[in-house]
Short mmCIF file of C-alpha atoms and ligand atoms in Angstrom, two decimals:
data_model
loop_
_atom_site.label_atom_id
_atom_site.label_comp_id
_atom_site.label_asym_id
_atom_site.label_seq_id
_atom_site.Cartn_x
_atom_site.Cartn_y
_atom_site.Cartn_z
CA UNK Q 1 98.15 73.52 116.81
CA UNK Q 2 98.02 77.17 115.79
CA UNK Q 3 99.20 78.09 112.28
CA UNK Q 4 102.31 79.59 113.89
CA UNK Q 5 103.11 76.29 115.68
CA UNK Q 6 102.52 74.41 112.47
CA UNK Q 7 104.76 76.80 110.51
CA UNK Q 8 107.59 76.40 113.03
CA UNK Q 9 107.21 72.60 113.04
CA UNK Q 10 107.35 72.47 109.23
CA UNK Q 11 110.44 74.73 109.10
CA UNK Q 12 112.16 72.49 111.67
CA UNK Q 13 111.24 69.44 109.58
CA UNK Q 14 112.94 70.96 106.52
CA UNK Q 15 109.68 71.78 104.75
CA UNK Q 16 108.64 74.98 102.98
CA UNK Q 17 105.89 77.36 104.10
CA UNK Q 18 104.16 80.40 102.65
CA UNK Q 19 105.17 83.27 104.94
CA UNK Q 20 103.37 86.64 105.06
CA UNK Q 21 105.61 89.69 105.21
CA UNK Q 22 104.76 93.38 104.91
CA UNK Q 23 106.17 93.49 101.35
CA UNK Q 24 105.01 90.29 99.62
CA UNK Q 25 104.49 86.68 100.73
CA UNK Q 26 107.68 84.63 100.89
CA UNK Q 27 108.40 80.96 100.24
CA UNK Q 28 110.33 80.20 103.42
CA UNK Q 29 112.79 77.49 104.46
CA UNK Q 30 115.28 76.97 107.30
CA UNK Q 31 118.40 78.85 106.16
CA UNK Q 32 120.62 76.29 107.92
CA UNK Q 33 119.13 73.27 106.16
CA UNK Q 34 120.68 72.92 102.68
CA UNK Q 35 118.14 70.39 101.46
CA UNK Q 36 115.27 72.69 102.51
CA UNK Q 37 116.98 75.56 100.68
CA UNK Q 38 117.25 73.39 97.55
CA UNK Q 39 113.50 72.71 97.72
CA UNK Q 40 112.84 76.44 97.28
CA UNK Q 41 114.78 76.53 94.02
CA UNK Q 42 113.08 73.45 92.62
CA UNK Q 43 109.55 74.49 93.64
CA UNK Q 44 109.95 78.01 92.25
CA UNK Q 45 111.79 76.84 89.14
CA UNK Q 46 114.46 79.37 90.03
CA UNK Q 47 117.97 79.27 88.48
CA UNK Q 48 120.65 78.26 91.00
CA UNK Q 49 122.68 81.44 90.46
CA UNK Q 50 119.81 83.65 91.65
CA UNK Q 51 120.50 84.37 95.36
CA UNK Q 52 117.81 84.48 98.06
CA UNK Q 53 117.27 86.80 101.03
CA UNK Q 54 117.85 85.68 104.63
CA UNK Q 55 115.16 86.83 107.08
CA UNK Q 56 116.01 87.41 110.74
CA UNK Q 57 113.87 88.22 113.79
CA UNK Q 58 116.10 91.18 114.73
CA UNK Q 59 119.27 92.96 113.71
CA UNK Q 60 121.30 91.50 116.60
CA UNK Q 61 121.58 88.28 114.54
CA UNK Q 62 123.14 90.13 111.58
CA UNK Q 63 126.63 89.20 112.79
CA UNK Q 64 125.82 85.49 112.46
CA UNK Q 65 125.41 85.82 108.69
CA UNK Q 66 127.31 88.91 107.53
CA UNK Q 67 130.78 90.24 108.20
CA UNK Q 68 132.53 93.64 107.85
CA UNK Q 69 129.29 95.32 108.90
CA UNK Q 70 129.92 99.03 108.42
CA UNK Q 71 128.55 101.90 110.50
CA UNK Q 72 126.35 102.70 107.51
CA UNK Q 73 124.82 99.22 107.69
CA UNK Q 74 124.07 99.62 111.41
CA UNK Q 75 122.61 103.08 110.76
CA UNK Q 76 120.28 101.70 108.10
CA UNK Q 77 119.35 98.74 110.29
CA UNK Q 78 118.53 101.04 113.21
CA UNK Q 79 116.40 103.30 111.03
CA UNK Q 80 114.49 100.80 108.89
CA UNK Q 81 114.44 97.39 110.65
CA UNK Q 82 112.13 95.74 111.21
CA UNK Q 83 110.85 96.84 107.83
CA UNK Q 84 110.89 96.57 104.04
CA UNK Q 85 114.67 96.93 103.52
CA UNK Q 86 117.30 94.35 102.51
CA UNK Q 87 121.04 94.91 102.99
CA UNK Q 88 123.71 93.19 100.89
CA UNK Q 89 126.89 92.62 102.91
CA UNK Q 90 129.96 90.33 102.79
CA UNK Q 91 128.87 86.84 103.91
CA UNK Q 92 130.20 84.84 106.81
CA UNK Q 93 132.27 81.92 105.46
CA UNK Q 94 129.77 79.27 106.57
CA UNK Q 95 126.79 80.70 104.67
CA UNK Q 96 125.67 78.07 102.16
CA UNK Q 97 126.61 79.01 98.59
CA UNK Q 98 123.13 77.91 97.47
CA UNK Q 99 121.71 80.90 99.41
CA UNK Q 100 124.12 83.42 97.90
CA UNK Q 101 124.07 82.06 94.37
CA UNK Q 102 127.78 81.31 94.76
CA UNK Q 103 128.62 84.95 95.57
CA UNK Q 104 130.67 86.21 98.51
CA UNK Q 105 127.85 88.51 99.62
CA UNK Q 106 124.59 87.84 101.40
CA UNK Q 107 121.24 89.67 101.35
CA UNK Q 108 119.52 90.06 104.74
CA UNK Q 109 116.33 91.59 106.01
CA UNK Q 110 114.29 91.84 109.22
CA UNK Q 111 110.60 91.85 108.28
CA UNK Q 112 108.11 93.72 110.44
CA UNK Q 113 104.92 91.78 109.65
CA UNK Q 114 103.66 90.52 113.06
CA UNK Q 115 103.12 86.97 111.76
CA UNK Q 116 106.61 86.83 110.20
CA UNK Q 117 108.01 88.19 113.47
CA UNK Q 118 106.21 85.57 115.57
CA UNK Q 119 107.35 82.74 113.32
CA UNK Q 120 110.96 83.92 113.28
CA UNK Q 121 111.06 84.44 117.05
CA UNK Q 122 109.50 81.05 117.79
CA UNK Q 123 111.61 79.27 115.16
CA UNK Q 124 114.72 80.82 116.68
CA UNK Q 125 116.77 80.62 113.50
CA UNK Q 126 116.88 82.35 110.14
CA UNK Q 127 114.74 81.61 107.13
CA UNK Q 128 115.51 82.18 103.48
CA UNK Q 129 112.48 83.44 101.58
CA UNK Q 130 112.21 84.53 98.00
CA UNK Q 131 108.83 85.84 96.88
CA UNK Q 132 106.34 82.95 96.83
CA UNK Q 133 105.71 82.84 93.10
CA UNK Q 134 106.93 80.65 90.27
CA UNK Q 135 110.09 82.17 88.80
CA UNK Q 136 109.37 85.28 86.70
CA UNK Q 137 105.73 85.49 87.72
CA UNK Q 138 103.95 88.25 89.69
CA UNK Q 139 104.76 88.31 93.43
CA UNK Q 140 101.93 87.33 95.81
CA UNK Q 141 100.37 89.89 98.16
CA UNK Q 142 97.62 87.64 99.58
CA UNK Q 143 97.71 84.10 100.99
CA UNK Q 144 95.34 83.01 98.23
CA UNK Q 145 97.86 84.15 95.59
CA UNK Q 146 100.40 81.73 97.09
CA UNK Q 147 97.89 78.89 97.03
CA UNK Q 148 97.12 79.78 93.41
CA UNK Q 149 100.85 79.52 92.59
CA UNK Q 150 101.72 76.26 94.33
CA UNK Q 151 98.50 74.48 95.31
CA UNK Q 152 99.11 71.14 97.03
CA UNK Q 153 102.89 71.38 96.42
CA UNK Q 154 103.14 73.67 99.46
CA UNK Q 155 102.06 72.15 102.80
CA UNK Q 156 101.12 75.44 104.52
CA UNK Q 157 100.46 79.07 103.66
CA UNK Q 158 100.15 81.10 106.85
CA UNK Q 159 97.37 83.68 106.60
CA UNK Q 160 98.64 87.21 107.13
CA UNK Q 161 96.10 89.34 105.29
CA UNK Q 162 96.89 91.69 102.44
CA UNK Q 163 100.52 92.85 102.37
CA UNK Q 164 100.78 96.39 103.63
CA UNK Q 165 103.53 97.50 101.20
CA UNK Q 166 102.72 95.22 98.26
CA UNK Q 167 106.10 95.61 96.50
CA UNK Q 168 109.32 93.76 97.33
CA UNK Q 169 111.82 95.29 99.75
CA UNK Q 170 114.28 98.04 98.87
CA UNK Q 171 117.69 96.36 98.36
CA UNK Q 172 120.86 98.30 99.21
CA UNK Q 173 124.33 96.97 98.41
CA UNK Q 174 126.80 98.04 101.09
CA UNK Q 175 129.84 96.34 99.62
CA UNK Q 176 131.79 99.36 98.38
CA UNK Q 177 129.94 102.65 98.21
CA UNK Q 178 126.22 102.33 98.85
CA UNK Q 179 124.17 101.37 95.83
CA UNK Q 180 120.45 100.89 95.41
CA UNK Q 181 119.91 97.50 93.73
CA UNK Q 182 116.12 97.34 93.84
CA UNK Q 183 113.88 100.35 94.55
CA UNK Q 184 111.10 99.84 97.07
CA UNK Q 185 108.86 101.71 99.45
CA UNK Q 186 111.88 103.06 101.34
CA UNK Q 187 113.02 105.61 98.78
CA UNK Q 188 116.47 106.54 97.50
CA UNK Q 189 116.20 110.01 99.01
CA UNK Q 190 115.34 108.66 102.47
CA UNK Q 191 118.47 106.50 102.34
CA UNK Q 192 120.64 109.37 101.13
CA UNK Q 193 119.34 111.66 103.86
CA UNK Q 194 120.04 109.05 106.51
CA UNK Q 195 123.56 108.25 105.27
CA UNK Q 196 124.24 111.91 104.42
CA UNK Q 197 125.80 110.87 101.10
CA UNK Q 198 124.71 110.09 97.56
CA UNK Q 199 123.58 106.54 96.82
CA UNK Q 200 124.03 105.31 93.27
CA UNK Q 201 121.29 103.66 91.26
CA UNK Q 202 122.06 102.44 87.79
CA UNK Q 203 118.78 100.65 87.09
CA UNK Q 204 120.77 98.12 85.07
CA UNK Q 205 118.03 95.55 85.24
CA UNK Q 206 115.40 97.97 83.98
CA UNK Q 207 117.23 98.61 80.74
CA UNK Q 208 115.54 97.41 77.63
CA UNK Q 209 118.66 96.67 75.59
CA UNK Q 210 118.49 93.28 73.88
CA UNK Q 211 119.38 90.46 76.21
CA UNK Q 212 119.06 92.63 79.29
CA UNK Q 213 115.29 92.72 79.43
CA UNK Q 214 114.49 91.16 82.76
CA UNK Q 215 111.16 89.40 82.44
CA UNK Q 216 110.25 89.57 86.08
CA UNK Q 217 107.07 90.32 87.94
CA UNK Q 218 105.22 89.48 84.75
CA UNK Q 219 101.66 88.53 84.05
CA UNK Q 220 101.28 85.67 81.57
CA UNK Q 221 99.10 87.84 79.33
CA UNK Q 222 101.18 90.21 77.16
CA UNK Q 223 101.29 93.64 78.80
CA UNK Q 224 102.21 96.94 77.16
CA UNK Q 225 103.14 100.23 78.79
CA UNK Q 226 101.23 103.07 77.13
CA UNK Q 227 101.20 106.87 77.63
CA UNK Q 228 98.07 108.39 79.22
CA UNK Q 229 97.30 110.26 76.03
CA UNK Q 230 97.33 107.08 73.94
CA UNK Q 231 95.80 104.40 76.10
CA UNK Q 232 92.16 104.95 75.26
CA UNK Q 233 92.77 105.13 71.49
CA UNK Q 234 95.06 102.11 71.56
CA UNK Q 235 92.54 100.09 73.53
CA UNK Q 236 89.69 100.96 71.18
CA UNK Q 237 91.85 100.12 68.15
CA UNK Q 238 92.78 96.71 69.60
CA UNK Q 239 89.12 96.01 70.34
CA UNK Q 240 88.23 96.89 66.77
CA UNK Q 241 90.73 94.16 65.82
CA UNK Q 242 88.67 91.73 67.89
CA UNK Q 243 91.07 91.59 70.84
CA UNK Q 244 90.00 91.31 74.48
CA UNK Q 245 91.81 94.14 76.23
CA UNK Q 246 92.29 94.92 79.92
CA UNK Q 247 93.48 98.26 81.28
CA UNK Q 248 95.44 99.16 84.37
CA UNK Q 249 94.91 102.87 84.71
CA UNK Q 250 95.39 105.88 86.93
CA UNK Q 251 92.17 107.33 85.61
CA UNK Q 252 88.94 105.80 84.52
CA UNK Q 253 88.47 104.62 80.91
CA UNK Q 254 85.36 102.67 81.68
CA UNK Q 255 84.07 101.99 78.21
CA UNK Q 256 87.42 101.41 76.54
CA UNK Q 257 88.12 97.78 77.51
CA UNK Q 258 86.71 94.47 78.75
CA UNK Q 259 88.20 94.97 82.21
CA UNK Q 260 89.47 98.17 83.80
CA UNK Q 261 91.55 98.15 86.98
CA UNK Q 262 91.74 101.64 88.38
CA UNK Q 263 94.68 102.31 90.69
CA UNK Q 264 95.46 105.27 92.94
CA UNK Q 265 97.40 108.38 91.94
CA UNK Q 266 99.35 107.98 95.17
CA UNK Q 267 102.42 105.76 94.52
CA UNK Q 268 102.27 103.98 97.90
CA UNK Q 269 98.63 103.09 97.44
CA UNK Q 270 99.25 102.15 93.79
CA UNK Q 271 102.13 99.84 94.81
CA UNK Q 272 100.00 98.17 97.48
CA UNK Q 273 97.40 97.12 94.91
CA UNK Q 274 99.51 96.66 91.77
CA UNK Q 275 100.18 92.92 91.96
CA UNK Q 276 96.64 91.90 92.90
CA UNK Q 277 95.31 94.03 90.02
CA UNK Q 278 97.78 92.36 87.62
CA UNK Q 279 96.68 88.93 88.85
CA UNK Q 280 93.00 89.78 88.32
CA UNK Q 281 93.76 91.03 84.81
CA UNK Q 282 95.80 87.92 84.11
CA UNK Q 283 92.88 85.72 85.19
CA UNK Q 284 90.39 87.56 82.93
CA UNK Q 285 91.31 85.65 79.79
CA UNK Q 286 92.48 88.73 77.91
CA UNK Q 287 94.59 89.01 74.77
CA UNK Q 288 96.41 92.08 75.99
CA UNK Q 289 96.87 94.26 79.08
CA UNK Q 290 97.56 97.98 78.58
CA UNK Q 291 99.18 99.73 81.52
CA UNK Q 292 98.93 103.50 81.75
CA UNK Q 293 102.42 104.90 82.24
CA UNK Q 294 102.74 106.44 85.73
CA UNK Q 295 104.64 109.72 86.25
CA UNK Q 296 108.46 109.54 86.06
CA UNK Q 297 108.85 111.27 89.45
CA UNK Q 298 111.24 109.80 92.08
CA UNK Q 299 108.27 108.80 94.27
CA UNK Q 300 107.23 106.42 91.50
CA UNK Q 301 110.65 104.76 91.14
CA UNK Q 302 109.66 101.39 92.67
CA UNK Q 303 106.34 101.19 90.83
CA UNK Q 304 107.97 102.13 87.51
CA UNK Q 305 110.70 99.54 88.04
CA UNK Q 306 108.13 96.74 88.50
CA UNK Q 307 105.91 97.94 85.65
CA UNK Q 308 108.87 98.21 83.27
CA UNK Q 309 109.71 94.60 83.97
CA UNK Q 310 106.13 93.42 83.66
CA UNK Q 311 105.66 94.93 80.22
CA UNK Q 312 107.07 94.79 76.75
CA UNK Q 313 107.28 97.66 74.31
CA UNK Q 314 104.22 97.89 72.04
CA UNK Q 315 104.98 96.68 68.53
O1 TXA U 401 110.43 91.91 100.06
C1 TXA U 401 111.21 91.02 99.78
O2 TXA U 401 112.42 91.19 99.69
C2 TXA U 401 110.59 89.62 99.56
C3 TXA U 401 110.05 89.12 100.88
C4 TXA U 401 109.54 87.70 100.81
O3 TXA U 401 111.03 89.25 101.87
N1 TXA U 401 111.58 88.73 99.02
C5 TXA U 401 112.01 88.83 97.73
O4 TXA U 401 112.89 87.82 97.38
O5 TXA U 401 111.66 89.69 96.97
P1 TXA U 401 113.27 87.49 95.87
O6 TXA U 401 114.08 86.25 95.97
O7 TXA U 401 112.06 87.45 95.04
O8 TXA U 401 114.21 88.65 95.45
C6 TXA U 401 115.48 88.70 96.05
C7 TXA U 401 116.35 89.65 95.30
C8 TXA U 401 116.78 89.10 93.96
O9 TXA U 401 116.65 90.11 92.97
C9 TXA U 401 118.23 88.76 94.19
O10 TXA U 401 119.00 88.90 93.02
C10 TXA U 401 118.63 89.76 95.24
O11 TXA U 401 117.51 89.83 96.08
N2 TXA U 401 119.76 89.28 96.03
C11 TXA U 401 119.78 88.26 96.90
N3 TXA U 401 121.02 88.06 97.38
C12 TXA U 401 121.80 88.98 96.79
C13 TXA U 401 123.19 89.29 96.85
N4 TXA U 401 124.03 88.61 97.62
N5 TXA U 401 123.64 90.31 96.10
C14 TXA U 401 122.80 91.02 95.31
N6 TXA U 401 121.49 90.77 95.20
C15 TXA U 401 121.00 89.76 95.92
MG1 MG U 402 110.82 87.48 93.46
#
């Protein structure tokens, strides 16, 4: 049996698999099998009101899951599917409330990773797949990351190499006027150009007001976001206090910490390597991770969103 055959057999048997996609690895189950869908929530430790994304082989199947599909939705689908984009649309009445977190909308995407495509085509149905990490933890961008998260609790992780995008899909809500819910590699401007209209983005979840801080995409080690001008001094001061410090930087501060992960000054390249760098830092037995604040430019929106969630404000 090839890994693809095995993956399809497990999905049909109501089991979970680790599924490579171009964004991050997913924890996949048959979307039409409620007990398989429940397994995702229990294995991830995910709250029941947190909806999951349905993955389809192609956009022709959109009508099976969503209704009131606007011209805008079809335009976006034609432009970006298969690819790293998720659309939120009104759900068909039969879509299991466990998938939608009890909401009347459903999130759908058509991934372009060749392995995800082969599995979806051979399976013939739809799979729900949140990122394959324990709830609140860093998303996996390599098969090994998924094994590190779930070990023997997950019967199969299909090898698909390093994820090409490395950050979760761009999510666009098309119920009402278009709204960006989660920035990703497909940028706000690209969407606005395509739709020829403004798309709102409130970044509600990125706000740091008390109670709203969304501890997502987080390493276990405390992580602080620090300005370029301060990171070296801060790191040296923490080391003087006897702390083991790791840095995630856009430049090199080689002598300033126990471990230095240097990422690219190109946001796409940075995003591709962010999660694996965070995982390496998290595994280095550090007291603190300092992340150099990337530029605020629109091209950095997705990276900044993930970094803001992964960090806390320095005290
Ligand atoms: O790139 C991705 O989207 C990856 C890969 C595996 O496809 N999946 C992923 O899933 O990131 P997850 O479960 O980690 O994140 C799904 C996000 C959540 O923030 C959830 O709130 C949102 O999608 N979502 C799902 N259904 C929704 C809905 N009906 N309305 C609004 N947001 C929804
Ligand atoms: Mg996730």
